[in-house]
PDB file of C-alpha atoms in Angstrom:
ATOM      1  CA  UNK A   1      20.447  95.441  91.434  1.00 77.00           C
ATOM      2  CA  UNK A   2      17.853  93.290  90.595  1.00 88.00           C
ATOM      3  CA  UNK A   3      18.115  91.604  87.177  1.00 93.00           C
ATOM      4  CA  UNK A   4      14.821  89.680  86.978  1.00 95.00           C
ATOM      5  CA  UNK A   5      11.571  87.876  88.056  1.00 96.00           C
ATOM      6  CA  UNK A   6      10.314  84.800  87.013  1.00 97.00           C
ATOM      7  CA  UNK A   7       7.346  83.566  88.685  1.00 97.00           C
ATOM      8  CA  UNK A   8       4.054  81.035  88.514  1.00 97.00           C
ATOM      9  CA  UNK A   9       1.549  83.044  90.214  1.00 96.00           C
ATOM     10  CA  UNK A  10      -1.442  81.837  89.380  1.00 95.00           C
ATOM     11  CA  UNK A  11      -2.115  78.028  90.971  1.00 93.00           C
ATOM     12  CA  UNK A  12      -5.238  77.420  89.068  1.00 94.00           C
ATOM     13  CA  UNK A  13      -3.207  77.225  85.630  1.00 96.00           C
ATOM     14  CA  UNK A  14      -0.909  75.161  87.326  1.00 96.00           C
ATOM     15  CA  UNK A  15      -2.393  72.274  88.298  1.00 96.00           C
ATOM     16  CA  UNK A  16      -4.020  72.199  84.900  1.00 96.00           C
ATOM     17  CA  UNK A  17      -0.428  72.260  83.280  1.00 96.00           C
ATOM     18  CA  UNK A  18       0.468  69.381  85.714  1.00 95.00           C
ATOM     19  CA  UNK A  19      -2.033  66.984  85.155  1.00 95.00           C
ATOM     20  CA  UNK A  20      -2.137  67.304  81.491  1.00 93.00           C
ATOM     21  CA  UNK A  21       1.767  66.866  81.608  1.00 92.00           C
ATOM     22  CA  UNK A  22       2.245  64.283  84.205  1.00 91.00           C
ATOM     23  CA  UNK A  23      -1.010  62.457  84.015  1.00 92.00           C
ATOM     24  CA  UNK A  24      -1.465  62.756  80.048  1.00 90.00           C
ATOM     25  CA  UNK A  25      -4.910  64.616  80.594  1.00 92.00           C
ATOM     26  CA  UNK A  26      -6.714  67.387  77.671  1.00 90.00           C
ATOM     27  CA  UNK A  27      -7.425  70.764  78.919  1.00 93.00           C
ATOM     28  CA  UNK A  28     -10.807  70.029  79.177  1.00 93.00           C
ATOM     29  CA  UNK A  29     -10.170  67.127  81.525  1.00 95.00           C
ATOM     30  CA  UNK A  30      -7.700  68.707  83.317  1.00 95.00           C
ATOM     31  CA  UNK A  31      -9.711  71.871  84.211  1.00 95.00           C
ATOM     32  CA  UNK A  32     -12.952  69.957  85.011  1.00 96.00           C
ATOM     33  CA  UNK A  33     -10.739  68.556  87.961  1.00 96.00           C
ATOM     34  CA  UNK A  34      -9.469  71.468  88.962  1.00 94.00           C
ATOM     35  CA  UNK A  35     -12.795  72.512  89.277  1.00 93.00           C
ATOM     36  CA  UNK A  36     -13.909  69.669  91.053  1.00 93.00           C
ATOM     37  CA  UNK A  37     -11.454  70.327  93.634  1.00 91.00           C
ATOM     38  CA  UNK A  38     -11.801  74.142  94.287  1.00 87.00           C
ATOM     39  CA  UNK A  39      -8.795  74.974  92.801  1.00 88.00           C
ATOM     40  CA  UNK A  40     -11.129  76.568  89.751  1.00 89.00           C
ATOM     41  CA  UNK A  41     -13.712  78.762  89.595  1.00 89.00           C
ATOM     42  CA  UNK A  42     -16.978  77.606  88.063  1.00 91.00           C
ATOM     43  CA  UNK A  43     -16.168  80.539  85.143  1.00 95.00           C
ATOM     44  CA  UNK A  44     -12.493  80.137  85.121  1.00 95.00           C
ATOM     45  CA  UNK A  45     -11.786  82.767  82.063  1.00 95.00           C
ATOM     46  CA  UNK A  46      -9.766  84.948  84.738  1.00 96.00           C
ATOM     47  CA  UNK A  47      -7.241  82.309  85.466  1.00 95.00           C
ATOM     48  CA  UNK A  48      -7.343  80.073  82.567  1.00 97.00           C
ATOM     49  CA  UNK A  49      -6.989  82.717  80.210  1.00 97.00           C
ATOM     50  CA  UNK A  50      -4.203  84.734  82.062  1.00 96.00           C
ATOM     51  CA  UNK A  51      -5.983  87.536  83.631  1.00 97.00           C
ATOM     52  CA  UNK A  52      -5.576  87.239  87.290  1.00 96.00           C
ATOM     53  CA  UNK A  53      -1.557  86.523  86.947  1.00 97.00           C
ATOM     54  CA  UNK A  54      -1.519  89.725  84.357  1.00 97.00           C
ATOM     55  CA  UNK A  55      -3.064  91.272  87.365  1.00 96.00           C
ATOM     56  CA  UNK A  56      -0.845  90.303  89.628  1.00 95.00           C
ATOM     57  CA  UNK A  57       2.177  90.978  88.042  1.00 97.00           C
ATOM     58  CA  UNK A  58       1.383  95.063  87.304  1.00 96.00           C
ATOM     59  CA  UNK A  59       1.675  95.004  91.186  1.00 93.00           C
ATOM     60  CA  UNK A  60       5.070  92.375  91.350  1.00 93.00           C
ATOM     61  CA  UNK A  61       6.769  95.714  88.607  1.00 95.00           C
ATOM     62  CA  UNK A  62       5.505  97.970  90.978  1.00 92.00           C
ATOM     63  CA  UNK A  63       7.325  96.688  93.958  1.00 90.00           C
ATOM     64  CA  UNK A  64      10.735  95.429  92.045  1.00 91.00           C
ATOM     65  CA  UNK A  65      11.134  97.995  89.293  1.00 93.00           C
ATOM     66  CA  UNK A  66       8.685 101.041  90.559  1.00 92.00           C
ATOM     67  CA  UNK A  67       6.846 100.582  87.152  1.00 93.00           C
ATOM     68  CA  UNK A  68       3.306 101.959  87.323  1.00 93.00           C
ATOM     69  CA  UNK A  69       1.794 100.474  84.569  1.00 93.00           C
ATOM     70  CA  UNK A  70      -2.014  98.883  83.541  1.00 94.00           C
ATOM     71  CA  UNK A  71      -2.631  94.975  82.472  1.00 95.00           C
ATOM     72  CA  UNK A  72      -3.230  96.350  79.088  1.00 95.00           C
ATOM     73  CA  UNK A  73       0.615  97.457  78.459  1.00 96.00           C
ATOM     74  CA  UNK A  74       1.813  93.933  78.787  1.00 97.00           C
ATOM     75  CA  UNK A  75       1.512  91.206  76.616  1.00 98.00           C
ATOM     76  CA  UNK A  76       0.059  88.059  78.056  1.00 97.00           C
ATOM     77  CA  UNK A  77      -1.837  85.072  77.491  1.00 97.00           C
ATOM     78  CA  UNK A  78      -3.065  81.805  78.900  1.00 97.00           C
ATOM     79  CA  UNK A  79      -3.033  78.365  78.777  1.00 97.00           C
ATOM     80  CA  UNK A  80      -6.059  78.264  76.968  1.00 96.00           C
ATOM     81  CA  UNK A  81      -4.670  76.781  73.540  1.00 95.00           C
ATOM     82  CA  UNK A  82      -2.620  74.500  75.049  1.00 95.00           C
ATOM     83  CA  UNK A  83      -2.721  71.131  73.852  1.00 92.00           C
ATOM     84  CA  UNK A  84      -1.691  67.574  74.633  1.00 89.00           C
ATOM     85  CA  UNK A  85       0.531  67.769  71.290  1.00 91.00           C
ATOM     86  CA  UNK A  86       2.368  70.644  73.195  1.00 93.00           C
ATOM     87  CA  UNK A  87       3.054  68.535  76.442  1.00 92.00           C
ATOM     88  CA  UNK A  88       4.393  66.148  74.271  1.00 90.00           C
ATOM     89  CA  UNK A  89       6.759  67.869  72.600  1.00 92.00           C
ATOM     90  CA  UNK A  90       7.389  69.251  75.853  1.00 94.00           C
ATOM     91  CA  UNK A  91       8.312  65.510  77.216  1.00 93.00           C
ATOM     92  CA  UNK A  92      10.147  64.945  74.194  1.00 93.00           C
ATOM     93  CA  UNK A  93      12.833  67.587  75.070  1.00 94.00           C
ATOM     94  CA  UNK A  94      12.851  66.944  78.724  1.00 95.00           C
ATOM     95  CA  UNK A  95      11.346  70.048  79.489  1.00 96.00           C
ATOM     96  CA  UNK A  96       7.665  71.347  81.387  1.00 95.00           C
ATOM     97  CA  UNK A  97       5.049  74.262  80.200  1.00 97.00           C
ATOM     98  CA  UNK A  98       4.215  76.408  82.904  1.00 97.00           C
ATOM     99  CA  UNK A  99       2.470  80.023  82.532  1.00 98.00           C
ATOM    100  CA  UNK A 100       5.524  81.993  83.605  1.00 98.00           C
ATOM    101  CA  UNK A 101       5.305  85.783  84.430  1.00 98.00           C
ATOM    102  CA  UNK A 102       8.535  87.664  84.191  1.00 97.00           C
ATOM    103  CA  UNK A 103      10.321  90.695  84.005  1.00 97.00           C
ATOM    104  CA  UNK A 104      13.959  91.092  82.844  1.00 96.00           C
ATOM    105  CA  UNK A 105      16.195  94.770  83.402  1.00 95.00           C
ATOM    106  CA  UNK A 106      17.563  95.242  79.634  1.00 94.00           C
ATOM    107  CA  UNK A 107      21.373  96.397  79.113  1.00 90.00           C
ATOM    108  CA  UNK A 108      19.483  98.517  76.246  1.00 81.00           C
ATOM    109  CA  UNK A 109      17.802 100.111  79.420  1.00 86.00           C
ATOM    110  CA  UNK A 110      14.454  99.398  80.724  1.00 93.00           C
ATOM    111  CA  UNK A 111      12.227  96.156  81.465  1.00 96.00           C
ATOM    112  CA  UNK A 112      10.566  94.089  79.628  1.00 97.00           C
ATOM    113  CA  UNK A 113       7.551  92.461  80.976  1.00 98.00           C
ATOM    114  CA  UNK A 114       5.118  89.843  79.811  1.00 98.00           C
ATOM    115  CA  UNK A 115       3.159  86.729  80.946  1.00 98.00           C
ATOM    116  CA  UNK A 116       3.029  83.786  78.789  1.00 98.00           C
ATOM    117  CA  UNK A 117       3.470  79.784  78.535  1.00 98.00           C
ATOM    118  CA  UNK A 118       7.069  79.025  78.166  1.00 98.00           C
ATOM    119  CA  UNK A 119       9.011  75.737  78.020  1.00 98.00           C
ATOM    120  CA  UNK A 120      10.894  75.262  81.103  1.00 97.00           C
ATOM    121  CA  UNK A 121      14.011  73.071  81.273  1.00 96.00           C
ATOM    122  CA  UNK A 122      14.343  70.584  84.208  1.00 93.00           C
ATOM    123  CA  UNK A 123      17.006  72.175  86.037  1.00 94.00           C
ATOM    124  CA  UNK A 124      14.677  75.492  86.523  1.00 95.00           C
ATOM    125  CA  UNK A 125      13.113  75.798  89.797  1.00 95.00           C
ATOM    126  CA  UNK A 126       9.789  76.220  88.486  1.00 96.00           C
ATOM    127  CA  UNK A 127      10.166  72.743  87.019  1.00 94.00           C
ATOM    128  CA  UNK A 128       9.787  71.710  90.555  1.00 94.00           C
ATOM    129  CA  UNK A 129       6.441  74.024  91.387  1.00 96.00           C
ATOM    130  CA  UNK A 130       3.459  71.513  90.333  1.00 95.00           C
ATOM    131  CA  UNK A 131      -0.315  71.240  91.575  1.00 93.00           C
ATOM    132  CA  UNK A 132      -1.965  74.129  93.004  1.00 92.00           C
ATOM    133  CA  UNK A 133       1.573  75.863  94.203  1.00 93.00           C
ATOM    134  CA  UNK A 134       3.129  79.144  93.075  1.00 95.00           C
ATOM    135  CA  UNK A 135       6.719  79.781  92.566  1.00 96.00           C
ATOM    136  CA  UNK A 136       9.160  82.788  92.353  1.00 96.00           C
ATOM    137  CA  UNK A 137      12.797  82.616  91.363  1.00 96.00           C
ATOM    138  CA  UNK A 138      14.730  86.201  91.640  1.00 95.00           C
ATOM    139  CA  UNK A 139      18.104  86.803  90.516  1.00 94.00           C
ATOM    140  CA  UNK A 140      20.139  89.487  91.859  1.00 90.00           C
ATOM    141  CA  UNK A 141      23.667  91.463  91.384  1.00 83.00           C
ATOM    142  CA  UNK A 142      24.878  90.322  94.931  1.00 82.00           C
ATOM    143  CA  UNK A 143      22.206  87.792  96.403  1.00 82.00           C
ATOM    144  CA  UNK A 144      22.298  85.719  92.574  1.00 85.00           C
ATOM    145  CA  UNK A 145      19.216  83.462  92.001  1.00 91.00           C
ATOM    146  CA  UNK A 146      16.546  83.147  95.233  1.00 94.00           C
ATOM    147  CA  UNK A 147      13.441  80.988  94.739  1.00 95.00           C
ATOM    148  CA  UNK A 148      10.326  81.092  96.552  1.00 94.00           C
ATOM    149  CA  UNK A 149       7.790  78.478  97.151  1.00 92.00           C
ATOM    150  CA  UNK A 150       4.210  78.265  98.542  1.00 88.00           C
ATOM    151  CA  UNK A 151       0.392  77.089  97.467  1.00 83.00           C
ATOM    152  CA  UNK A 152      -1.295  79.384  95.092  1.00 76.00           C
ATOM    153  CA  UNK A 153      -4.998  78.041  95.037  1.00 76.00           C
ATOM    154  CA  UNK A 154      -7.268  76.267  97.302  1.00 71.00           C
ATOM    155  CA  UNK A 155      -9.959  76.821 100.420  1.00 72.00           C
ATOM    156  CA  UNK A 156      -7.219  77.564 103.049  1.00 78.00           C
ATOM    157  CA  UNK A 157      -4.564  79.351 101.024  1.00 78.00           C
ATOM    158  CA  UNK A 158      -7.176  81.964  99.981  1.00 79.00           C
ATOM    159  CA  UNK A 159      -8.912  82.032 103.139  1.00 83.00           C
ATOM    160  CA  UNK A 160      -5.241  82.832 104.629  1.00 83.00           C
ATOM    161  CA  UNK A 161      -4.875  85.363 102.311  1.00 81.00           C
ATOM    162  CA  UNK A 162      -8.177  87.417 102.870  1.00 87.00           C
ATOM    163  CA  UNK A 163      -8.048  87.292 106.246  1.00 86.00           C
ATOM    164  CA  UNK A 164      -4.733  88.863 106.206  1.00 84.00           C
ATOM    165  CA  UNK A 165      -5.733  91.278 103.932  1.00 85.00           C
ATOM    166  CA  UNK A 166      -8.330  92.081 106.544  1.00 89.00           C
ATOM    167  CA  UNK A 167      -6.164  92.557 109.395  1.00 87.00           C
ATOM    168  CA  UNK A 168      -3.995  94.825 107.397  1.00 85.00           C
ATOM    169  CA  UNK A 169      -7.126  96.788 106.539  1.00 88.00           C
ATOM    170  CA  UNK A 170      -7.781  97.323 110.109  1.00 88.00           C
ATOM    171  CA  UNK A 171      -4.547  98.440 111.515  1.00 84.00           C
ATOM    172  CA  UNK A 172      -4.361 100.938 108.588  1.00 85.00           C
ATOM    173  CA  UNK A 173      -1.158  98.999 107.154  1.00 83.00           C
ATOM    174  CA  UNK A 174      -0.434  99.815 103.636  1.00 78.00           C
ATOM    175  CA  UNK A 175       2.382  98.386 101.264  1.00 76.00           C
ATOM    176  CA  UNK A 176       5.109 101.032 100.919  1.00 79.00           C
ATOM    177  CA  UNK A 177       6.641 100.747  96.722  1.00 79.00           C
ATOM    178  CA  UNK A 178      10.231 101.568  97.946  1.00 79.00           C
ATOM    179  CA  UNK A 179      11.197 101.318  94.226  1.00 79.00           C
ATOM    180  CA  UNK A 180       8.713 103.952  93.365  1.00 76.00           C
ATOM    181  CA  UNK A 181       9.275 106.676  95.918  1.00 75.00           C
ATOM    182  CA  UNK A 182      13.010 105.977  97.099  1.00 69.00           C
ATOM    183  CA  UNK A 183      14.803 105.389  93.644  1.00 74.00           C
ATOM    184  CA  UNK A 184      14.013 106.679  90.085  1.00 78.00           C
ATOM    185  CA  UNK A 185      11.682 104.088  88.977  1.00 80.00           C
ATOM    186  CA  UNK A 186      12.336 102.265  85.553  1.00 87.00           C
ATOM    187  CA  UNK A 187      10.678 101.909  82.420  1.00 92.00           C
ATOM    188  CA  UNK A 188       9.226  99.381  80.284  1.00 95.00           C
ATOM    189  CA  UNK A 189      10.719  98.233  77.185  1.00 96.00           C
ATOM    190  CA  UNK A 190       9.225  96.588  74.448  1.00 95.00           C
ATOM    191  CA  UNK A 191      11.748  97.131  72.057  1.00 94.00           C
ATOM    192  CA  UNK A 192      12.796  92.797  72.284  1.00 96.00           C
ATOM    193  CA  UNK A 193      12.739  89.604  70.293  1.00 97.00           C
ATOM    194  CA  UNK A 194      11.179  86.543  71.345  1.00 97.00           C
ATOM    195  CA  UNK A 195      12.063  83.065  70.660  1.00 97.00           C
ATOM    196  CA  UNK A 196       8.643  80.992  70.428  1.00 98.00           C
ATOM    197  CA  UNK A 197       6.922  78.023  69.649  1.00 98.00           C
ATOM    198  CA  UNK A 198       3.888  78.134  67.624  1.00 97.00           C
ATOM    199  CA  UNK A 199       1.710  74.598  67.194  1.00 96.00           C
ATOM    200  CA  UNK A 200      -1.373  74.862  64.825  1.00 95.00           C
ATOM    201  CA  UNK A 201      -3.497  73.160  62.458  1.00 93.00           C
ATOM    202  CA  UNK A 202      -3.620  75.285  59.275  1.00 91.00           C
ATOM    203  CA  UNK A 203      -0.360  77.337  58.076  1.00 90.00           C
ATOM    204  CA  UNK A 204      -3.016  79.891  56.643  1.00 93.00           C
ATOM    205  CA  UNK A 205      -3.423  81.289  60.090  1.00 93.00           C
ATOM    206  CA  UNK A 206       0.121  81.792  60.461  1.00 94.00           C
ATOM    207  CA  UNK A 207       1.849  84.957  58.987  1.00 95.00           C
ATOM    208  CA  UNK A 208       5.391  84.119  58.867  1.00 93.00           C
ATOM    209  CA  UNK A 209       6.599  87.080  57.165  1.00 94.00           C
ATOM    210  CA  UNK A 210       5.755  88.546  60.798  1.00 95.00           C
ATOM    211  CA  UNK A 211       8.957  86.555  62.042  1.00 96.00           C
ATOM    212  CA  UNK A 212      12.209  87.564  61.848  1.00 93.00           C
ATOM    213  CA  UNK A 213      13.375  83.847  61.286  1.00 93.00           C
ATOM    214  CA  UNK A 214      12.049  80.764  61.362  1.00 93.00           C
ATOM    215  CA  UNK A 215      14.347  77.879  62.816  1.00 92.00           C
ATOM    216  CA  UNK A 216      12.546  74.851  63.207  1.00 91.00           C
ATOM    217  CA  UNK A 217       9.841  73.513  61.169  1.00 90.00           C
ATOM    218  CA  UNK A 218       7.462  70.483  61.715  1.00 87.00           C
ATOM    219  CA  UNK A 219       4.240  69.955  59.392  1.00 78.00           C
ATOM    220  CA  UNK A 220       3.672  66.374  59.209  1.00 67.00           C
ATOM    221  CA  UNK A 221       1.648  65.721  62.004  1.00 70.00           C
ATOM    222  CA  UNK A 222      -1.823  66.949  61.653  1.00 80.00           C
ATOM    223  CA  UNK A 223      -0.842  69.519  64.277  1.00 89.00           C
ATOM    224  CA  UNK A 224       2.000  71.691  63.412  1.00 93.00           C
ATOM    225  CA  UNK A 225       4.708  73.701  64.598  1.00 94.00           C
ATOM    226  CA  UNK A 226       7.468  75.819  64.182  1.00 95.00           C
ATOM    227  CA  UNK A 227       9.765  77.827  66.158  1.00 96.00           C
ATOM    228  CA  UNK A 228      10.843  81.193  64.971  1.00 95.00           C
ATOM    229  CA  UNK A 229      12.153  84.463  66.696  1.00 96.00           C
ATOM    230  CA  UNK A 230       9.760  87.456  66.483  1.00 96.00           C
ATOM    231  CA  UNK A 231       9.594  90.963  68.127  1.00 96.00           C
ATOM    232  CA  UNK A 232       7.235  91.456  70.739  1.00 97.00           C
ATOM    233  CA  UNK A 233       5.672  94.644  69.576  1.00 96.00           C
ATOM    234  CA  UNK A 234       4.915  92.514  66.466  1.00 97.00           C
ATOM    235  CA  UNK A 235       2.552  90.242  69.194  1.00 97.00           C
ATOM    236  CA  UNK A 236       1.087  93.181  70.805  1.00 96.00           C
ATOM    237  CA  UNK A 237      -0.383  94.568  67.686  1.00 96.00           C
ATOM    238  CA  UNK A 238      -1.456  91.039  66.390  1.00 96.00           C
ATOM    239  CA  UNK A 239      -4.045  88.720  67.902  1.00 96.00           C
ATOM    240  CA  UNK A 240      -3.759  85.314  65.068  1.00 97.00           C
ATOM    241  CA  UNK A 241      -1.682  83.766  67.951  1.00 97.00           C
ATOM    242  CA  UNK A 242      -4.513  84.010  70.254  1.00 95.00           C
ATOM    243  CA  UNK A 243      -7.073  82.549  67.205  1.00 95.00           C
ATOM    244  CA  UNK A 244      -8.173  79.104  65.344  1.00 94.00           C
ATOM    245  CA  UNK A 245      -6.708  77.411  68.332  1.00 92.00           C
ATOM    246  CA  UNK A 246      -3.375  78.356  67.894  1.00 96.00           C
ATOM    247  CA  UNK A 247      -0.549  77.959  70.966  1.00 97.00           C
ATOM    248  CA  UNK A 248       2.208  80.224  71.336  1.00 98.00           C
ATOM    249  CA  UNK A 249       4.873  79.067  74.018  1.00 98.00           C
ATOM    250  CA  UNK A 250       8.030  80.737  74.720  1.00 98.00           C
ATOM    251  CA  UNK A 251      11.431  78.650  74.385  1.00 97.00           C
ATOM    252  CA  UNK A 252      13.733  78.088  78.016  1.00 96.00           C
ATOM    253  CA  UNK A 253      15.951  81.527  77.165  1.00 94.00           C
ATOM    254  CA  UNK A 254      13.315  83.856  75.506  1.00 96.00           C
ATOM    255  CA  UNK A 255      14.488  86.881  75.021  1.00 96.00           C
ATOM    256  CA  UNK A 256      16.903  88.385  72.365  1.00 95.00           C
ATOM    257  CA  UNK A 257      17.960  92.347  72.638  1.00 91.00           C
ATOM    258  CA  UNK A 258      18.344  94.830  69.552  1.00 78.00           C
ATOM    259  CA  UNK A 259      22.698  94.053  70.057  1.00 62.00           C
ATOM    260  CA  UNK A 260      21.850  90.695  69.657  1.00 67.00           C
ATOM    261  CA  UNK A 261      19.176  89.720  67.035  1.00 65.00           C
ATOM    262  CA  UNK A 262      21.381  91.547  64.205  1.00 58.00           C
ATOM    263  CA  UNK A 263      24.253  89.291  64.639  1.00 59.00           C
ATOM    264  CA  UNK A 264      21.750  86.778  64.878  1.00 63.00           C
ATOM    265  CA  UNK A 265      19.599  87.729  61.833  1.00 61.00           C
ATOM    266  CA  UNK A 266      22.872  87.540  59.792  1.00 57.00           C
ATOM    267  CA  UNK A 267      23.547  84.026  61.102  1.00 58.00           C
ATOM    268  CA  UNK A 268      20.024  82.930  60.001  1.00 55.00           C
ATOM    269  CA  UNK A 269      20.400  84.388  56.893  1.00 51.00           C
ATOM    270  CA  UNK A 270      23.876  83.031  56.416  1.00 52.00           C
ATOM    271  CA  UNK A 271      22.503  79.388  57.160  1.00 46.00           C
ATOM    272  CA  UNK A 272      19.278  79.983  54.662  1.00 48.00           C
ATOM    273  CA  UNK A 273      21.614  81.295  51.614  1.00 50.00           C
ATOM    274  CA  UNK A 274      23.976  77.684  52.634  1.00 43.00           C
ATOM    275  CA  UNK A 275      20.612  75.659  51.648  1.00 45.00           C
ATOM    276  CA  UNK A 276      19.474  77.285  49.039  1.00 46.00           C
ATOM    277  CA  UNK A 277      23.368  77.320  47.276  1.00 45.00           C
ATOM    278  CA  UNK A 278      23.711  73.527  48.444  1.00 49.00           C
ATOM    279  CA  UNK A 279      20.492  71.641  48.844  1.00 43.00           C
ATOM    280  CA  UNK A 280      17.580  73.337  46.385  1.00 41.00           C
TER     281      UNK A 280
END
């Protein structure tokens, strides 16, 4: 059985991540190098903003899950609104941002899918995947956690690529979805909680009643942040996390099922009546 994906597939946003992490660079900076370097394209909107890994991950749920599904089912977003702020607070907890892609089989029943920035501790595998490279990690019910490594961008890595693609188009070899045709294929599920991170300049863009808890909370800087737990349908139908500059990143251990977040939600609220009996 295979429990989940994680993966950096798209090279481009990774070497942008990199340098502005390791080498202290701004987006701007950063991507103007990647450009420089062919690892960019001269519009980059399809990588920088998360379209081509969105892409490529409808195809990833095909093969692991036999989910036939279109980009705009699954909730995604770039690394457009990162900023050196986030790296920082990144560096402060020991941790990277990479623009992970991942899919997760739910003991509620189903997937959930989704491709956004997340904070990745430094004992993940994809800490290690940096520059242009792409990384996979897979765990499994018998084979446990498998991770996959190779260049993601670049002249020669995409030349490779098309050329194969070529080949395969001349002997007539096509892809065979096992999952789809040999075993009843799964489902998506968006019925999950998210645990986030949310830096931005102006708490009037933020609608925290759209959380289901809020559990850290930083506004002295003249960017802010907090990090708060909120369902993903609630992002799907909302776009201010996209707007006014705003970054959402997701925290190392994401998601939270419907069993969980009510034991959790009475925790929070447990700890929030505590304050305002002991400290207001």
């Amino acid at each position: 059985m295979l429990h989940s994906i994680r993966a950096i597939v798209n090279g481009s946003t990774n070497f942008i991540l990199t340098k502005m992490f390791d080498e202290n660079l701004g987006f701007k900076e950063a991507l103007l190098l990647a450009q420089q370097l062919g690892f960019a394209e001269s519009n980059p909107t399809l990588d920088v903003e998360g379209f081509d890994a969105l892409n490529k991950w409808t195809i990833f749920l095909c093969h692991a899950y036999g989910i036939v599904t279109t980009p705009d089912q699954i909730l995604f977003t770039g690394i457009q609104n990162i900023h050196k702020s986030d790296a920082l607070v990144a560096k402060a907890r020991g941790q990277q941002i990479r623009l992970v892609a991942q899919a997760k089989k739910l003991v509620d029943g189903g997937v959930a899918a989704f491709v956004l920035p997340q904070f990745v501790l430094a004992d993940n595998p994809l800490s290690f995947v940096k520059n242009e490279y792409n990384g996979v990690v897979i765990e499994s019910g018998f084979a446990d956690q498998q991770f996959f490594y190779g260049k993601g961008a670049g002249s020669f890595p995409t030349a490779s690529a098309v050329l194969s693609d070529l080949s395969a188009l001349r002997y007539g070899y096509k892809y065979e979805y096992k999952k789809l045709y040999h075993h009843e294929p799964n489902q998506l599920n968006d019925d999950i909680y998210l645990r986030v991170y949310v830096s931005f300049t102006d708490v009037k863009n933020i609608p925290t009643e759209d959380f289901e808890w809020i559990e850290q909370w930083h506004a002295q800087e003249d960017r802010k942040y907090l990090s708060g737990v909120i369902a993903l349908k609630k992002l799907k139908t909302t776009i201010w996390w996209k707007e006014n500059g705003t970054s959402l990143i997701l925290e190392p251990d994401p998601i939270i099922e419907n069993i969980e977040v009510r034991k959790l939600k009475k925790k929070a609220w447990n700890w929030l009546d505590y304050c305002r009996i002991n400290l207001i």
